[in-house]
Amino acid sequence: MAAEISDRVREIAEARELPESEVFERALERGLEDLWEDLVLARYIDGELDREEAVERVGRTKVERVERERDLVEEDVDWGLNA
């Protein structure tokens, strides 16, 4: 796994003409951003965060997407229980 990550970092660095350290930095930033959004949306869905605060933290589009996903899951569960 570590060798695969190193190979990918090296390939990205070469393709983008960047130092490997910058590739790692960008990857860390992207990963943290994804984890942050997941946390905020989970807290919103769990009722720990109100809608407006979630929108402020991750944006209206992401909140609306997770609401649609929640609604679809609830519909599937209802269908499964009543089938």
mmCIF file of C-alpha atoms in Angstrom:
data_model
loop_
_atom_site.group_PDB
_atom_site.id
_atom_site.type_symbol
_atom_site.label_atom_id
_atom_site.label_comp_id
_atom_site.label_asym_id
_atom_site.label_seq_id
_atom_site.Cartn_x
_atom_site.Cartn_y
_atom_site.Cartn_z
ATOM 1 C CA MET A 1 0.000 0.000 0.000
ATOM 2 C CA ALA A 2 2.753 2.457 0.948
ATOM 3 C CA ALA A 3 4.625 1.717 -2.280
ATOM 4 C CA GLU A 4 1.438 2.269 -4.285
ATOM 5 C CA ILE A 5 0.874 5.648 -2.605
ATOM 6 C CA SER A 6 4.472 6.668 -3.263
ATOM 7 C CA ASP A 7 4.148 5.655 -6.906
ATOM 8 C CA ARG A 8 0.960 7.673 -7.301
ATOM 9 C CA VAL A 9 2.458 10.735 -5.610
ATOM 10 C CA ARG A 10 5.524 10.511 -7.821
ATOM 11 C CA GLU A 11 3.414 10.156 -10.974
ATOM 12 C CA ILE A 12 1.174 13.104 -10.056
ATOM 13 C CA ALA A 13 4.191 15.235 -9.148
ATOM 14 C CA GLU A 14 5.845 14.495 -12.467
ATOM 15 C CA ALA A 15 2.676 15.063 -14.489
ATOM 16 C CA ARG A 16 1.881 18.348 -12.751
ATOM 17 C CA GLU A 17 5.508 19.424 -12.455
ATOM 18 C CA LEU A 18 5.162 19.841 -8.700
ATOM 19 C CA PRO A 19 7.316 18.790 -5.789
ATOM 20 C CA GLU A 20 6.100 15.615 -4.113
ATOM 21 C CA SER A 21 5.655 17.559 -0.862
ATOM 22 C CA GLU A 22 3.073 19.796 -2.547
ATOM 23 C CA VAL A 23 1.203 16.764 -3.868
ATOM 24 C CA PHE A 24 1.046 15.403 -0.298
ATOM 25 C CA GLU A 25 -0.115 18.788 0.996
ATOM 26 C CA ARG A 26 -2.898 19.019 -1.584
ATOM 27 C CA ALA A 27 -3.974 15.442 -0.905
ATOM 28 C CA LEU A 28 -4.145 16.135 2.820
ATOM 29 C CA GLU A 29 -6.199 19.286 2.257
ATOM 30 C CA ARG A 30 -8.649 17.449 -0.029
ATOM 31 C CA GLY A 31 -8.947 14.551 2.368
ATOM 32 C CA LEU A 32 -9.551 16.819 5.349
ATOM 33 C CA GLU A 33 -12.151 18.780 3.402
ATOM 34 C CA ASP A 34 -14.016 15.567 2.539
ATOM 35 C CA LEU A 35 -13.868 14.356 6.139
ATOM 36 C CA TRP A 36 -15.076 17.764 7.387
ATOM 37 C CA GLU A 37 -18.036 17.752 4.990
ATOM 38 C CA ASP A 38 -18.928 14.188 6.005
ATOM 39 C CA LEU A 39 -18.864 15.185 9.687
ATOM 40 C CA VAL A 40 -20.990 18.300 9.195
ATOM 41 C CA LEU A 41 -23.561 16.456 7.083
ATOM 42 C CA ALA A 42 -23.738 13.533 9.520
ATOM 43 C CA ARG A 43 -24.310 15.952 12.403
ATOM 44 C CA TYR A 44 -27.036 17.685 10.402
ATOM 45 C CA ILE A 45 -28.800 14.414 9.526
ATOM 46 C CA ASP A 46 -28.489 13.262 13.163
ATOM 47 C CA GLY A 47 -30.126 16.498 14.359
ATOM 48 C CA GLU A 48 -27.010 17.776 16.116
ATOM 49 C CA LEU A 49 -26.693 20.748 13.760
ATOM 50 C CA ASP A 50 -29.441 22.929 12.341
ATOM 51 C CA ARG A 51 -29.899 23.338 8.600
ATOM 52 C CA GLU A 52 -28.659 26.916 8.356
ATOM 53 C CA GLU A 53 -25.460 26.128 10.213
ATOM 54 C CA ALA A 54 -24.854 23.125 7.951
ATOM 55 C CA VAL A 55 -25.441 25.333 4.900
ATOM 56 C CA GLU A 56 -22.968 27.907 6.255
ATOM 57 C CA ARG A 57 -20.319 25.237 6.789
ATOM 58 C CA VAL A 58 -20.596 23.145 3.604
ATOM 59 C CA GLY A 59 -22.939 24.995 1.250
ATOM 60 C CA ARG A 60 -26.564 24.716 0.216
ATOM 61 C CA THR A 61 -25.912 22.271 -2.645
ATOM 62 C CA LYS A 62 -24.313 19.649 -0.395
ATOM 63 C CA VAL A 63 -27.038 20.000 2.247
ATOM 64 C CA GLU A 64 -29.770 19.644 -0.373
ATOM 65 C CA ARG A 65 -28.018 16.584 -1.821
ATOM 66 C CA VAL A 66 -27.836 14.855 1.554
ATOM 67 C CA GLU A 67 -31.500 15.698 2.184
ATOM 68 C CA ARG A 68 -32.468 14.050 -1.116
ATOM 69 C CA GLU A 69 -30.354 11.023 -0.267
ATOM 70 C CA ARG A 70 -31.970 10.770 3.182
ATOM 71 C CA ASP A 71 -35.444 11.014 1.656
ATOM 72 C CA LEU A 72 -34.654 8.255 -0.845
ATOM 73 C CA VAL A 73 -33.347 5.963 1.881
ATOM 74 C CA GLU A 74 -36.473 6.601 3.960
ATOM 75 C CA GLU A 75 -38.659 5.811 0.944
ATOM 76 C CA ASP A 76 -36.748 2.562 0.353
ATOM 77 C CA VAL A 77 -37.124 1.558 3.993
ATOM 78 C CA ASP A 78 -40.855 2.337 3.931
ATOM 79 C CA TRP A 79 -41.255 0.323 0.744
ATOM 80 C CA GLY A 80 -39.326 -2.588 2.201
ATOM 81 C CA LEU A 81 -41.385 -2.610 5.385
ATOM 82 C CA ASN A 82 -44.654 -2.487 3.498
ATOM 83 C CA ALA A 83 -43.840 -4.883 0.647
#
